[in-house]
C-alpha atoms as a PDB file:
ATOM      1  CA  UNK A   1      15.089   5.078   8.373  1.00  0.00           C
ATOM      2  CA  UNK A   2      13.220   6.029  11.496  1.00  0.00           C
ATOM      3  CA  UNK A   3       9.762   7.004  12.637  1.00  0.00           C
ATOM      4  CA  UNK A   4       8.226   8.082  15.930  1.00  0.00           C
ATOM      5  CA  UNK A   5       4.590   7.174  16.570  1.00  0.00           C
ATOM      6  CA  UNK A   6       2.814   8.981  19.409  1.00  0.00           C
ATOM      7  CA  UNK A   7      -0.577   8.279  20.902  1.00  0.00           C
ATOM      8  CA  UNK A   8      -2.840  11.319  20.779  1.00  0.00           C
ATOM      9  CA  UNK A   9      -5.656   9.683  22.731  1.00  0.00           C
ATOM     10  CA  UNK A  10      -5.047  11.164  26.153  1.00  0.00           C
ATOM     11  CA  UNK A  11      -7.805  12.743  28.203  1.00  0.00           C
ATOM     12  CA  UNK A  12      -9.673  15.508  26.432  1.00  0.00           C
ATOM     13  CA  UNK A  13      -8.791  14.442  22.879  1.00  0.00           C
ATOM     14  CA  UNK A  14     -11.295  13.726  20.172  1.00  0.00           C
ATOM     15  CA  UNK A  15     -10.341  10.058  19.606  1.00  0.00           C
ATOM     16  CA  UNK A  16      -9.174   7.657  22.257  1.00  0.00           C
ATOM     17  CA  UNK A  17      -7.095   5.645  19.765  1.00  0.00           C
ATOM     18  CA  UNK A  18      -5.501   8.297  17.554  1.00  0.00           C
ATOM     19  CA  UNK A  19      -1.800   8.258  16.662  1.00  0.00           C
ATOM     20  CA  UNK A  20       0.587  10.592  14.866  1.00  0.00           C
ATOM     21  CA  UNK A  21       3.648   9.247  13.082  1.00  0.00           C
ATOM     22  CA  UNK A  22       6.559  11.608  12.492  1.00  0.00           C
ATOM     23  CA  UNK A  23       8.911  10.217   9.882  1.00  0.00           C
ATOM     24  CA  UNK A  24      12.644  10.634   9.737  1.00  0.00           C
ATOM     25  CA  UNK A  25      12.204  12.611   6.525  1.00  0.00           C
ATOM     26  CA  UNK A  26      10.108  15.171   8.412  1.00  0.00           C
ATOM     27  CA  UNK A  27       6.580  14.201   7.407  1.00  0.00           C
ATOM     28  CA  UNK A  28       3.530  13.552   9.547  1.00  0.00           C
ATOM     29  CA  UNK A  29       0.911  10.838   9.138  1.00  0.00           C
ATOM     30  CA  UNK A  30      -2.165  10.490  11.311  1.00  0.00           C
ATOM     31  CA  UNK A  31      -3.877   7.193  12.102  1.00  0.00           C
ATOM     32  CA  UNK A  32      -6.957   6.220  14.095  1.00  0.00           C
ATOM     33  CA  UNK A  33      -8.486   3.007  15.319  1.00  0.00           C
ATOM     34  CA  UNK A  34     -11.840   1.631  14.285  1.00  0.00           C
ATOM     35  CA  UNK A  35     -14.789   2.499  16.513  1.00  0.00           C
ATOM     36  CA  UNK A  36     -15.517  -0.160  19.138  1.00  0.00           C
ATOM     37  CA  UNK A  37     -19.232  -0.188  19.964  1.00  0.00           C
ATOM     38  CA  UNK A  38     -18.735  -2.767  22.739  1.00  0.00           C
ATOM     39  CA  UNK A  39     -16.117  -0.630  24.485  1.00  0.00           C
ATOM     40  CA  UNK A  40     -16.000   2.920  23.048  1.00  0.00           C
ATOM     41  CA  UNK A  41     -13.023   3.912  25.231  1.00  0.00           C
ATOM     42  CA  UNK A  42     -10.918   1.313  23.416  1.00  0.00           C
ATOM     43  CA  UNK A  43     -11.914   2.400  19.914  1.00  0.00           C
ATOM     44  CA  UNK A  44     -11.170   5.232  17.585  1.00  0.00           C
ATOM     45  CA  UNK A  45     -13.548   7.591  15.822  1.00  0.00           C
ATOM     46  CA  UNK A  46     -12.660   6.937  12.197  1.00  0.00           C
ATOM     47  CA  UNK A  47     -10.805  10.246  11.892  1.00  0.00           C
ATOM     48  CA  UNK A  48      -7.874   8.861   9.897  1.00  0.00           C
ATOM     49  CA  UNK A  49      -6.715   5.645   8.209  1.00  0.00           C
ATOM     50  CA  UNK A  50      -6.227   2.536  10.328  1.00  0.00           C
ATOM     51  CA  UNK A  51      -2.599   1.488  10.837  1.00  0.00           C
ATOM     52  CA  UNK A  52      -3.049  -1.611   8.653  1.00  0.00           C
ATOM     53  CA  UNK A  53      -4.596   0.539   5.918  1.00  0.00           C
ATOM     54  CA  UNK A  54      -1.403   2.589   5.909  1.00  0.00           C
ATOM     55  CA  UNK A  55       0.620  -0.630   5.526  1.00  0.00           C
ATOM     56  CA  UNK A  56      -1.497  -1.524   2.484  1.00  0.00           C
ATOM     57  CA  UNK A  57      -1.242   2.012   1.074  1.00  0.00           C
ATOM     58  CA  UNK A  58       2.519   2.040   1.575  1.00  0.00           C
ATOM     59  CA  UNK A  59       2.784  -1.239  -0.291  1.00  0.00           C
ATOM     60  CA  UNK A  60       0.785   0.214  -3.165  1.00  0.00           C
ATOM     61  CA  UNK A  61       3.020   3.268  -3.252  1.00  0.00           C
ATOM     62  CA  UNK A  62       6.144   1.119  -3.190  1.00  0.00           C
ATOM     63  CA  UNK A  63       5.100  -1.107  -6.089  1.00  0.00           C
ATOM     64  CA  UNK A  64       3.598   1.697  -8.211  1.00  0.00           C
ATOM     65  CA  UNK A  65       6.845   3.653  -7.798  1.00  0.00           C
ATOM     66  CA  UNK A  66       8.779   0.625  -9.061  1.00  0.00           C
ATOM     67  CA  UNK A  67       6.484   0.049 -12.034  1.00  0.00           C
ATOM     68  CA  UNK A  68       6.680   3.677 -13.177  1.00  0.00           C
ATOM     69  CA  UNK A  69      10.456   3.805 -12.741  1.00  0.00           C
ATOM     70  CA  UNK A  70      11.022   0.514 -14.590  1.00  0.00           C
ATOM     71  CA  UNK A  71       8.790   1.621 -17.481  1.00  0.00           C
ATOM     72  CA  UNK A  72      10.469   5.043 -17.662  1.00  0.00           C
ATOM     73  CA  UNK A  73      13.913   3.438 -17.647  1.00  0.00           C
ATOM     74  CA  UNK A  74      12.715   1.270 -20.528  1.00  0.00           C
ATOM     75  CA  UNK A  75      11.912   4.516 -22.367  1.00  0.00           C
ATOM     76  CA  UNK A  76       8.198   3.819 -22.462  1.00  0.00           C
ATOM     77  CA  UNK A  77       5.808   6.774 -22.687  1.00  0.00           C
ATOM     78  CA  UNK A  78       4.112   6.192 -19.323  1.00  0.00           C
ATOM     79  CA  UNK A  79       1.691   8.980 -18.379  1.00  0.00           C
ATOM     80  CA  UNK A  80      -0.145   7.495 -15.417  1.00  0.00           C
ATOM     81  CA  UNK A  81      -0.154   4.563 -13.056  1.00  0.00           C
ATOM     82  CA  UNK A  82      -2.520   3.528 -10.315  1.00  0.00           C
ATOM     83  CA  UNK A  83      -2.852   0.335  -8.354  1.00  0.00           C
ATOM     84  CA  UNK A  84      -5.941  -0.782  -6.461  1.00  0.00           C
ATOM     85  CA  UNK A  85      -5.154  -3.143  -3.612  1.00  0.00           C
ATOM     86  CA  UNK A  86      -7.787  -5.427  -2.138  1.00  0.00           C
ATOM     87  CA  UNK A  87      -6.972  -7.663   0.770  1.00  0.00           C
ATOM     88  CA  UNK A  88      -8.116 -10.280   3.227  1.00  0.00           C
ATOM     89  CA  UNK A  89      -6.826 -10.665   6.762  1.00  0.00           C
ATOM     90  CA  UNK A  90      -6.700 -13.529   9.226  1.00  0.00           C
ATOM     91  CA  UNK A  91      -9.751 -13.877  11.468  1.00  0.00           C
ATOM     92  CA  UNK A  92      -7.731 -14.103  14.703  1.00  0.00           C
ATOM     93  CA  UNK A  93      -4.781 -12.203  16.139  1.00  0.00           C
ATOM     94  CA  UNK A  94      -2.359 -11.457  14.741  1.00  0.00           C
ATOM     95  CA  UNK A  95      -4.666 -10.439  11.910  1.00  0.00           C
ATOM     96  CA  UNK A  96      -2.011 -10.537   9.215  1.00  0.00           C
ATOM     97  CA  UNK A  97      -2.806 -10.092   5.554  1.00  0.00           C
ATOM     98  CA  UNK A  98      -3.532 -13.495   4.004  1.00  0.00           C
ATOM     99  CA  UNK A  99      -4.440 -12.388   0.461  1.00  0.00           C
ATOM    100  CA  UNK A 100      -3.636  -9.228  -1.459  1.00  0.00           C
ATOM    101  CA  UNK A 101      -4.592  -8.487  -5.045  1.00  0.00           C
ATOM    102  CA  UNK A 102      -2.943  -5.592  -6.869  1.00  0.00           C
ATOM    103  CA  UNK A 103      -4.780  -4.361  -9.957  1.00  0.00           C
ATOM    104  CA  UNK A 104      -2.661  -1.895 -11.940  1.00  0.00           C
ATOM    105  CA  UNK A 105      -3.896   0.630 -14.476  1.00  0.00           C
ATOM    106  CA  UNK A 106      -1.062   1.996 -16.585  1.00  0.00           C
ATOM    107  CA  UNK A 107      -1.763   4.888 -18.910  1.00  0.00           C
ATOM    108  CA  UNK A 108       0.548   5.799 -21.742  1.00  0.00           C
ATOM    109  CA  UNK A 109       1.252   5.805 -25.432  1.00  0.00           C
ATOM    110  CA  UNK A 110       2.188   2.556 -27.125  1.00  0.00           C
ATOM    111  CA  UNK A 111       3.255   0.682 -23.995  1.00  0.00           C
ATOM    112  CA  UNK A 112       3.518  -3.052 -24.738  1.00  0.00           C
ATOM    113  CA  UNK A 113       1.693  -5.399 -22.365  1.00  0.00           C
ATOM    114  CA  UNK A 114       4.900  -7.421 -21.981  1.00  0.00           C
ATOM    115  CA  UNK A 115       6.700  -4.343 -20.616  1.00  0.00           C
ATOM    116  CA  UNK A 116       4.002  -3.735 -18.002  1.00  0.00           C
ATOM    117  CA  UNK A 117       3.917  -7.406 -17.049  1.00  0.00           C
ATOM    118  CA  UNK A 118       7.719  -7.410 -16.681  1.00  0.00           C
ATOM    119  CA  UNK A 119       7.722  -4.212 -14.593  1.00  0.00           C
ATOM    120  CA  UNK A 120       5.097  -5.622 -12.212  1.00  0.00           C
ATOM    121  CA  UNK A 121       6.974  -8.917 -11.907  1.00  0.00           C
ATOM    122  CA  UNK A 122      10.279  -7.140 -11.223  1.00  0.00           C
ATOM    123  CA  UNK A 123       8.651  -5.026  -8.523  1.00  0.00           C
ATOM    124  CA  UNK A 124       6.943  -8.041  -6.975  1.00  0.00           C
ATOM    125  CA  UNK A 125       9.976 -10.341  -7.119  1.00  0.00           C
ATOM    126  CA  UNK A 126      12.949  -8.033  -6.621  1.00  0.00           C
ATOM    127  CA  UNK A 127      12.397  -4.384  -5.729  1.00  0.00           C
ATOM    128  CA  UNK A 128       9.291  -3.675  -3.612  1.00  0.00           C
ATOM    129  CA  UNK A 129      10.415  -4.307  -0.045  1.00  0.00           C
ATOM    130  CA  UNK A 130       6.877  -3.926   1.275  1.00  0.00           C
ATOM    131  CA  UNK A 131       5.233  -6.502  -0.984  1.00  0.00           C
ATOM    132  CA  UNK A 132       8.131  -8.936  -0.598  1.00  0.00           C
ATOM    133  CA  UNK A 133       7.766  -8.654   3.177  1.00  0.00           C
ATOM    134  CA  UNK A 134       3.973  -9.095   3.058  1.00  0.00           C
ATOM    135  CA  UNK A 135       4.362 -12.127   0.779  1.00  0.00           C
ATOM    136  CA  UNK A 136       5.665 -13.987   3.836  1.00  0.00           C
ATOM    137  CA  UNK A 137       2.064 -14.231   5.104  1.00  0.00           C
ATOM    138  CA  UNK A 138      -0.109 -13.252   2.135  1.00  0.00           C
ATOM    139  CA  UNK A 139      -0.762 -14.737  -1.258  1.00  0.00           C
ATOM    140  CA  UNK A 140      -0.169 -11.773  -3.575  1.00  0.00           C
ATOM    141  CA  UNK A 141      -1.731 -11.723  -7.024  1.00  0.00           C
ATOM    142  CA  UNK A 142      -1.550  -9.050  -9.702  1.00  0.00           C
ATOM    143  CA  UNK A 143      -3.403  -7.935 -12.778  1.00  0.00           C
ATOM    144  CA  UNK A 144      -3.192  -4.964 -15.097  1.00  0.00           C
ATOM    145  CA  UNK A 145      -4.811  -3.005 -17.842  1.00  0.00           C
ATOM    146  CA  UNK A 146      -3.239  -0.511 -20.196  1.00  0.00           C
ATOM    147  CA  UNK A 147      -5.086   2.645 -21.146  1.00  0.00           C
ATOM    148  CA  UNK A 148      -3.885   4.254 -24.355  1.00  0.00           C
ATOM    149  CA  UNK A 149      -3.458   8.013 -23.983  1.00  0.00           C
END
C-alpha cells in the first residue's frame, strides 16, 4: 500500500495548510488544517477534513466493513450499517486519540443481537487494523442498536 501526500498551500492558493493525498489505488483525498486566528498563515481555511478526522473516518470505514462482511458471511439479512465515532484527544502534542466510542446502527431483518455483538467484537479484536492500532493509545468502547427493516 502506498500514498503520496502533497502540500497545496504554496503562494497564491486558497488555503495555506491544504494537502492532497493520492492513494496507490488511484484515488484522491483532500485535507485542510484548522484555521489559526493567532497566526493565519499557519492555519487552514476549513475547506476539507482535518488529517486526524480522516484517521477517525478510516477507522469507522474499516470496522463497518468488517461488521457487514461478518454478518453477511453468517447469512444474516443485513441491509444497512453505520457507525458514529466520537473521540477525545490528548491536550498536548502529540495529540493522540485517548478515547474513541463507536456506536453502530445495524439495519436488517431478524438479525440477532448476539450476532451483531460478535461481529463488532471480531472486528475490534482481530480484523480492523485501524482500530487495533488506535487501541495502543485510546480506550475504545462500542455500542450498537439493531433496526428491524
